[in-house]
JSON list of C-alpha atoms in Angstrom, two decimals:
[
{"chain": "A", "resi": 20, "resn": "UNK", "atom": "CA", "xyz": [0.00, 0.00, 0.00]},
{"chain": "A", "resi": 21, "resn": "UNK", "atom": "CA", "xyz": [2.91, 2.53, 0.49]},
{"chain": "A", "resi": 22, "resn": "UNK", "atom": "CA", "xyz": [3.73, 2.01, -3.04]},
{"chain": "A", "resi": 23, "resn": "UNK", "atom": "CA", "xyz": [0.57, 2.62, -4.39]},
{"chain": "A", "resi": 24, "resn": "UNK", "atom": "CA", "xyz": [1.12, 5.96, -2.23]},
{"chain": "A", "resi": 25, "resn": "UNK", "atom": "CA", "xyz": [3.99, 6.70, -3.94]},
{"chain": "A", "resi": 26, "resn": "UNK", "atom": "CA", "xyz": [3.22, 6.07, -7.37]},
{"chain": "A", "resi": 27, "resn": "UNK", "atom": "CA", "xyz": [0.25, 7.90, -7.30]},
{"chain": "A", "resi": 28, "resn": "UNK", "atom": "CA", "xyz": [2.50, 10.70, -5.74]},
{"chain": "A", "resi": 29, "resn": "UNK", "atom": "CA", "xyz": [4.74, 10.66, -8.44]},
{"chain": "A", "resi": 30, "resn": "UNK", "atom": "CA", "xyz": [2.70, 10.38, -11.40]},
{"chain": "A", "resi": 31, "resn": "UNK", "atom": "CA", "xyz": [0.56, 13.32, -10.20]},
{"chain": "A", "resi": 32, "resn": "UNK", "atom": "CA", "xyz": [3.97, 15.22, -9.64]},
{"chain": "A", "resi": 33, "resn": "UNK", "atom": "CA", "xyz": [5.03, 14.32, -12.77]},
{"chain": "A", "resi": 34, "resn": "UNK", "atom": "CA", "xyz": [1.73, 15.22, -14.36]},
{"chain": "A", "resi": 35, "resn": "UNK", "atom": "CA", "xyz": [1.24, 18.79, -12.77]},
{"chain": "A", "resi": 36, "resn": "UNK", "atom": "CA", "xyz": [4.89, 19.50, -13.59]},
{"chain": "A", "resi": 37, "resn": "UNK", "atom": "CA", "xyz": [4.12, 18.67, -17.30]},
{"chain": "A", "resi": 38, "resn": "UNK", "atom": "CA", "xyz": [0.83, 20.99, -17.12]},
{"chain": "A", "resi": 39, "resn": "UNK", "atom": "CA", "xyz": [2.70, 23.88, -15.39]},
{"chain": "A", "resi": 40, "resn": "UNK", "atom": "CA", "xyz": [5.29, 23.96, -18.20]},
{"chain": "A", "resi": 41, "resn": "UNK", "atom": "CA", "xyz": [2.35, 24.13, -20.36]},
{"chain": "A", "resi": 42, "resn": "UNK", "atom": "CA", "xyz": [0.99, 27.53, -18.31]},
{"chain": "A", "resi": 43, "resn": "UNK", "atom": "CA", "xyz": [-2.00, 25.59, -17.09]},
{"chain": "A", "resi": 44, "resn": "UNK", "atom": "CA", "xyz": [-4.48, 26.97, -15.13]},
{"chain": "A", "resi": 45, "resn": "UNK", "atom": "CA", "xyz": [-7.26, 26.00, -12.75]},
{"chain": "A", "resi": 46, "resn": "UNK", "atom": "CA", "xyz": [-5.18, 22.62, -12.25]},
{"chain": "A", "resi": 47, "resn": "UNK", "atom": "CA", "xyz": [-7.53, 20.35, -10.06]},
{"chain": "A", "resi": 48, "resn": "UNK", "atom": "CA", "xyz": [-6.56, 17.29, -8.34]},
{"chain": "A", "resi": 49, "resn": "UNK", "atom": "CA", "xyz": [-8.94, 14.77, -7.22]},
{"chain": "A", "resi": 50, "resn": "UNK", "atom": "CA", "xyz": [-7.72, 11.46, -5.12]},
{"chain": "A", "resi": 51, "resn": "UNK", "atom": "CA", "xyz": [-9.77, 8.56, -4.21]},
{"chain": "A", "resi": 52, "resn": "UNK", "atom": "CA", "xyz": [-9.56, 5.37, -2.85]},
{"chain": "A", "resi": 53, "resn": "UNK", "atom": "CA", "xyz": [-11.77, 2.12, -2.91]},
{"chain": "A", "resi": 54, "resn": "UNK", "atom": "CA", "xyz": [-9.53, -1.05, -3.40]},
{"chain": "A", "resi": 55, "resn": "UNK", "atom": "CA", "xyz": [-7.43, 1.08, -5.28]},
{"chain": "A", "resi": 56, "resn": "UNK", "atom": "CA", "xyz": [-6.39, 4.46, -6.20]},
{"chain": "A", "resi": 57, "resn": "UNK", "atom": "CA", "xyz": [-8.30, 6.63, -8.55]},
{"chain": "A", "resi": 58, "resn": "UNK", "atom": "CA", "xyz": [-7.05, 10.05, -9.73]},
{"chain": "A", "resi": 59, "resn": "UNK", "atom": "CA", "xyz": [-8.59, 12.49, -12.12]},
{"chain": "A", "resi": 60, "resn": "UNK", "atom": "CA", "xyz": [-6.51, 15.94, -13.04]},
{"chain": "A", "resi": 61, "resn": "UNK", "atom": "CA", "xyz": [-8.30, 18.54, -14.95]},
{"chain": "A", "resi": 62, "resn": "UNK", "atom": "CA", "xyz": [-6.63, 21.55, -16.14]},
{"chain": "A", "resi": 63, "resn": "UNK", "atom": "CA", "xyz": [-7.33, 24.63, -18.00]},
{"chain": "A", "resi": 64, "resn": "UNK", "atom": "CA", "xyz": [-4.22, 23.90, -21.31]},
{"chain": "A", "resi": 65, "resn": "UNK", "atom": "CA", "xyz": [-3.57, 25.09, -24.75]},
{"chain": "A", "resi": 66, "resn": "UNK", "atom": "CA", "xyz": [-1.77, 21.75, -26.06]},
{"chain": "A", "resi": 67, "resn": "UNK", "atom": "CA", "xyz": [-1.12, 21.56, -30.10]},
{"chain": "A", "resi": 68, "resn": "UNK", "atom": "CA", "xyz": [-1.93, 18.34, -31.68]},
{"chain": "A", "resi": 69, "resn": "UNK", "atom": "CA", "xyz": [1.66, 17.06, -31.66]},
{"chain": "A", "resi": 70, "resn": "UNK", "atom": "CA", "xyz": [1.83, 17.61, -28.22]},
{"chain": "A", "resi": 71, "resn": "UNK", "atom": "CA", "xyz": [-1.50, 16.11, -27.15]},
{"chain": "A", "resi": 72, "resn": "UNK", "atom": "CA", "xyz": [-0.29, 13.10, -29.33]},
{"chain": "A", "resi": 73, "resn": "UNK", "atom": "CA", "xyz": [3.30, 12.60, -27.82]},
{"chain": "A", "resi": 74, "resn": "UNK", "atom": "CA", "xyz": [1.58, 12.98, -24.20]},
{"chain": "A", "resi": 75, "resn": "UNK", "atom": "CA", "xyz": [-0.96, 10.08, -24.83]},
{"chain": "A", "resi": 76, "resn": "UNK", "atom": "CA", "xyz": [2.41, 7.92, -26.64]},
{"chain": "A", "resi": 77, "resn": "UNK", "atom": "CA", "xyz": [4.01, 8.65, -23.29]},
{"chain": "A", "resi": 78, "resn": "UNK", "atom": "CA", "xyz": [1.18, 7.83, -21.11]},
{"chain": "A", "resi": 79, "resn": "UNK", "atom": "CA", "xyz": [0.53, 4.43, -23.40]},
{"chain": "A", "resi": 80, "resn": "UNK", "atom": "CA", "xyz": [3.61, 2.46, -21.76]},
{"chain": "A", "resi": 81, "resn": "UNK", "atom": "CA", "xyz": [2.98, -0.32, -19.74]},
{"chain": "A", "resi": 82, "resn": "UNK", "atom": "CA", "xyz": [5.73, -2.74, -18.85]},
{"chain": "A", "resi": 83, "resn": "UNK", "atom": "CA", "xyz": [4.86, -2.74, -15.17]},
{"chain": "A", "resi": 84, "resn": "UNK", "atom": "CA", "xyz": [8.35, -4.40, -13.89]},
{"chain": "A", "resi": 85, "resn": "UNK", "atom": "CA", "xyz": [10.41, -1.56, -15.52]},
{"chain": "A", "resi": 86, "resn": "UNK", "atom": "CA", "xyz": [8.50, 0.87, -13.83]},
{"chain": "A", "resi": 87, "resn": "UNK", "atom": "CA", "xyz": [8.77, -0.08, -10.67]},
{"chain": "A", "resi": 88, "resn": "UNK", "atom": "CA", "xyz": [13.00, -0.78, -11.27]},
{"chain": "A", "resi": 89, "resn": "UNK", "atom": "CA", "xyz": [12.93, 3.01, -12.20]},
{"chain": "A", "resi": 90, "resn": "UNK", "atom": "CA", "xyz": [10.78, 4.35, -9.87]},
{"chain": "A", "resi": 91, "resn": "UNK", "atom": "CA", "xyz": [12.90, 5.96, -7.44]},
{"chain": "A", "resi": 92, "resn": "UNK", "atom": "CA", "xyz": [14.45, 7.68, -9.85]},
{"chain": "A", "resi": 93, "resn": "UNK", "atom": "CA", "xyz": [11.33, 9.60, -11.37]},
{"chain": "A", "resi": 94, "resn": "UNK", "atom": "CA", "xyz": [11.80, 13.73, -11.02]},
{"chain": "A", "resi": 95, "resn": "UNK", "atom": "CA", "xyz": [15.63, 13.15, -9.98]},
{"chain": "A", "resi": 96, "resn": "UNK", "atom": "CA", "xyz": [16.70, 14.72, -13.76]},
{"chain": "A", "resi": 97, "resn": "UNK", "atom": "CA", "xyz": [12.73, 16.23, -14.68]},
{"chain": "A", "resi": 98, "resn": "UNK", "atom": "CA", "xyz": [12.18, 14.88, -18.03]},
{"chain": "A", "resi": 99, "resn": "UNK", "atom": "CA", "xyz": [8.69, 14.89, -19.70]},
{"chain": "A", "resi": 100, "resn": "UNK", "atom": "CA", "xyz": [10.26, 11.03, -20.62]},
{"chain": "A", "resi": 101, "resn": "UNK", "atom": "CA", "xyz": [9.38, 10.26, -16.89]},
{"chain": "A", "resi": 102, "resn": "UNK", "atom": "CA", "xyz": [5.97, 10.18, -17.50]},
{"chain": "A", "resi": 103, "resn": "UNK", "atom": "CA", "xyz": [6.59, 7.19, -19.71]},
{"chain": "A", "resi": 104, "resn": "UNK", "atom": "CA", "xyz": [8.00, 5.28, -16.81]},
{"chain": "A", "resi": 105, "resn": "UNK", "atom": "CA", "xyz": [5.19, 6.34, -14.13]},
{"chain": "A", "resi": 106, "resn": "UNK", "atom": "CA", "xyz": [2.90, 5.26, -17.16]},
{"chain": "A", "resi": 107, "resn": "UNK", "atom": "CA", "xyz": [3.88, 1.61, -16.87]},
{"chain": "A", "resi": 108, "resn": "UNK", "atom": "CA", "xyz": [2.61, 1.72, -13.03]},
{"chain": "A", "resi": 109, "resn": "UNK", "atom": "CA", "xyz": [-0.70, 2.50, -14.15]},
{"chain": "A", "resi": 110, "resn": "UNK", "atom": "CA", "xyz": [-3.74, -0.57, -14.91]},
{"chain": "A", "resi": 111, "resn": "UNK", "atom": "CA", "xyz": [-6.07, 2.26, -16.02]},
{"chain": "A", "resi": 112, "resn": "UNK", "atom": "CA", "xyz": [-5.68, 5.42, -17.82]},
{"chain": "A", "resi": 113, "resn": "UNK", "atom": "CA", "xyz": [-8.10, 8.13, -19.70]},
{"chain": "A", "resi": 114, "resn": "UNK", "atom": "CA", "xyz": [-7.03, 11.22, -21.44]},
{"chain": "A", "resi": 115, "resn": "UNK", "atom": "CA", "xyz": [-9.37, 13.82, -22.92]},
{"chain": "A", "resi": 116, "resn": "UNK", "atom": "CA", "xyz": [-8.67, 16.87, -24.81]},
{"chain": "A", "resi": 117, "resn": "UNK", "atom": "CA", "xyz": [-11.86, 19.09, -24.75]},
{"chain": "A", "resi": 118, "resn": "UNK", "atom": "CA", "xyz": [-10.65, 21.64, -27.53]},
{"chain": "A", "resi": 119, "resn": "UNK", "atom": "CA", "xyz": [-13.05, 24.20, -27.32]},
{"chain": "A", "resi": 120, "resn": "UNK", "atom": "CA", "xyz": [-12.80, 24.87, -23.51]},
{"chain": "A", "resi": 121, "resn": "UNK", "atom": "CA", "xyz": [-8.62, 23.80, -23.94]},
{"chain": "A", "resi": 122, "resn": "UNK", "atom": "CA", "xyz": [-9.37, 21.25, -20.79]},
{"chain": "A", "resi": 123, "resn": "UNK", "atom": "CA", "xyz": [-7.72, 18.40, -20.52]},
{"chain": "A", "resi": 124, "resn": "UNK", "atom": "CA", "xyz": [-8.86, 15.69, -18.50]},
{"chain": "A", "resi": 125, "resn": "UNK", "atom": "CA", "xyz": [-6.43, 13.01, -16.92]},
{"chain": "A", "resi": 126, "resn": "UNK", "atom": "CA", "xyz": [-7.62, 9.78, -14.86]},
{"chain": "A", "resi": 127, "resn": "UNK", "atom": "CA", "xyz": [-5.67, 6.89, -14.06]},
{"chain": "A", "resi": 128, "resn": "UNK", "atom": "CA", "xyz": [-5.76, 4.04, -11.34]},
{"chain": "A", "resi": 129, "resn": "UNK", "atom": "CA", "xyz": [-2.87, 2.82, -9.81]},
{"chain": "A", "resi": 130, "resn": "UNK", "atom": "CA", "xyz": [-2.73, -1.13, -10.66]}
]
């Protein structure tokens, strides 16, 4: 259980840092937990298609060993390539890009 803590820890650091680079605004984080952990970030984001695309290819890994062999590393050098590691320690993940409002919805449960 204290590694479900600190994967969910990490991914929403890693997450929020990604968004802040991106001069989001209104950045909302919402925790639960059931038998698991359940997060949903929504943020106020201008992303470009590219970038929208290369953030869902990095959020799309999911060897689960490697991510836990590299997870005390995560934030140690602050590349957006961590979120492909913290990606692999997910067992559910949604990502949607309202255009029109530039919101972008993250949620993701920890597996």
């Amino acid at each position: 259980m204290a590694l479900d803590k600190e994967i969910v820890t990490r991914v929403c650091a890693q997450l929020t840092k990604y968004l802040l680079e991106r001069s989001a605004e209104n950045l909302n984080i919402s925790i639960s937990k059931a038998e698991k952990y359940s997060v949903k970030i929504v943020s106020k984001v201008f992303l470009k298609d590219d970038e929208l695309d290369l953030l869902r290819s990095y959020l799309s890994v999911r060897p689960q060993e490697v991510g836990y062999y590299y997870l005390p590393l995560i934030g140690e050098y602050g590349s957006e390539e961590d979120l492909a590691v913290v990606a692999m320690l997910l067992e559910e993940l949604e990502l949607i890009y309202d255009e029109s409002k530039h919101e972008l919805t993250i949620s993701f449960r920890v597996r």
